[in-house]
Amino acid sequence: QVRLVESGGRLAQSGGSLTLSCAAFGNIVRVNDMGWYRQAPGKQRELVATIAPGSTASYGDSVKGRFIVSADLVKNTVTLQMNSLLPEDTAVYHCNAEFVISDDGATWHGWGPGTQVTVTS
């Protein structure tokens, strides 16, 4: 079984920066993609950023130019550097990933429990 564990969420000020990290644990053969989604109270979960081996990172429109996603495909970790924070960035941030978990190509896709980011004005 694979699990994702996020860290780094905290209270931050508008205009500031914050770094979130997600680590994957379990029997992982290969990363297909890793990334971040967020869910604010009363809103649907939305894409923040994803990254896949050999591909350009994808970003949600609301974070383009402010957030940077990176991944370590050996350590199976993904990091989200959040800059120029806005109060509307306040949300629970969930790590999301798809891995190949066996030599026959079986995959696992799942979510972490989330880490709270609160941005004050």
Coordinates of C-alpha atoms in Angstrom, one line a residue:
Q1 CA 0.0 0.0 0.0
V2 CA 1.1 3.5 -0.8
R3 CA 0.5 6.6 1.3
L4 CA 1.2 10.3 0.9
V5 CA 2.1 12.6 3.8
E6 CA 2.0 16.4 3.4
S7 CA 3.8 18.9 5.6
G8 CA 4.5 22.6 5.7
G9 CA 1.1 24.1 6.0
R10 CA 0.8 27.0 8.4
L11 CA -0.4 30.5 9.0
A12 CA 1.3 33.0 6.6
Q13 CA 0.9 36.7 5.8
S14 CA -0.3 38.1 2.5
G15 CA 2.7 38.7 0.2
G16 CA 4.8 36.1 2.0
S17 CA 6.1 32.7 1.0
L18 CA 5.5 29.1 2.1
T19 CA 6.8 25.7 1.0
L20 CA 4.8 22.5 1.1
S21 CA 6.3 19.1 0.9
C22 CA 4.8 15.7 0.2
A23 CA 6.5 12.4 0.6
A24 CA 5.3 9.0 -0.7
F25 CA 5.8 5.8 1.3
G26 CA 5.3 2.3 0.0
N27 CA 6.4 0.0 -2.8
I28 CA 6.8 2.4 -5.7
V29 CA 8.4 1.4 -9.0
R30 CA 8.0 4.6 -10.9
V31 CA 6.3 8.0 -10.6
N32 CA 3.7 8.7 -13.3
D33 CA 2.8 12.1 -11.9
M34 CA 2.7 14.0 -8.6
G35 CA 1.1 17.3 -7.7
W36 CA -1.1 19.5 -5.5
Y37 CA -4.8 20.3 -5.3
R38 CA -6.5 22.6 -2.9
Q39 CA -9.9 22.9 -1.4
A40 CA -11.2 26.0 0.3
P41 CA -14.3 26.0 2.5
G42 CA -17.5 25.8 0.4
K43 CA -15.6 25.3 -2.8
Q44 CA -14.7 22.4 -5.0
R45 CA -11.2 21.0 -5.0
E46 CA -9.1 22.6 -7.7
L47 CA -5.8 22.0 -9.4
V48 CA -2.8 23.9 -8.1
A49 CA 0.1 22.2 -9.9
T50 CA 1.2 18.9 -11.3
I51 CA 4.4 17.5 -12.7
A52 CA 5.3 14.4 -14.5
P53 CA 8.6 12.9 -15.7
G54 CA 9.6 14.4 -19.0
S55 CA 6.8 16.9 -19.0
T56 CA 6.3 20.6 -18.3
A57 CA 4.6 21.3 -15.0
S58 CA 1.0 22.4 -15.2
Y59 CA -0.5 25.1 -13.0
G60 CA -4.0 26.3 -12.1
D61 CA -4.7 29.8 -13.5
S62 CA -4.9 31.3 -10.1
V63 CA -1.3 30.4 -9.1
K64 CA 0.5 30.7 -12.4
G65 CA 3.6 32.9 -11.9
R66 CA 3.5 32.7 -8.2
F67 CA 3.8 29.0 -7.3
I68 CA 6.5 26.5 -8.4
V69 CA 6.2 22.7 -8.3
S70 CA 9.1 20.4 -8.3
A71 CA 9.6 16.7 -7.7
D72 CA 12.4 14.3 -6.7
L73 CA 11.6 11.2 -8.7
V74 CA 14.2 9.1 -6.8
K75 CA 12.9 10.1 -3.3
N76 CA 9.3 10.2 -4.5
T77 CA 8.7 13.6 -3.1
V78 CA 6.9 16.7 -4.5
T79 CA 7.4 20.3 -3.3
L80 CA 5.3 23.4 -3.8
Q81 CA 7.0 26.7 -3.4
M82 CA 4.3 29.3 -2.8
N83 CA 5.2 33.0 -3.4
S84 CA 3.3 36.2 -3.3
L85 CA 0.6 34.6 -1.2
L86 CA -2.9 36.0 -1.2
P87 CA -5.7 35.5 1.3
E88 CA -7.6 33.5 -1.4
D89 CA -4.8 30.9 -1.3
T90 CA -6.2 29.8 2.0
A91 CA -7.3 26.2 1.7
V92 CA -6.4 22.6 2.6
Y93 CA -3.7 21.5 0.2
H94 CA -3.8 17.9 -0.8
C95 CA -0.9 16.0 -2.4
N96 CA -2.0 13.8 -5.4
A97 CA 0.0 11.2 -7.1
E98 CA -0.1 8.2 -9.5
F99 CA 2.6 5.6 -9.3
V100 CA 3.5 2.3 -11.0
I101 CA 3.7 -0.1 -8.0
S102 CA 4.6 -3.4 -9.7
D103 CA 6.7 -4.8 -12.5
D104 CA 3.6 -5.8 -14.4
G105 CA 2.5 -2.1 -14.6
A106 CA -0.1 -1.9 -11.9
T107 CA -0.8 1.6 -10.8
W108 CA -1.9 3.4 -7.6
H109 CA -3.6 6.8 -7.6
G110 CA -4.4 8.5 -4.4
W111 CA -4.5 11.5 -2.1
G112 CA -2.8 12.7 1.0
P113 CA -4.9 13.8 4.0
G114 CA -4.0 17.5 3.4
T115 CA -2.2 20.3 5.1
Q116 CA -3.9 23.6 6.1
V117 CA -2.6 26.9 4.6
T118 CA -4.1 30.1 6.0
V119 CA -3.1 33.4 4.5
T120 CA -4.0 36.6 6.5
S121 CA -4.3 40.0 4.9

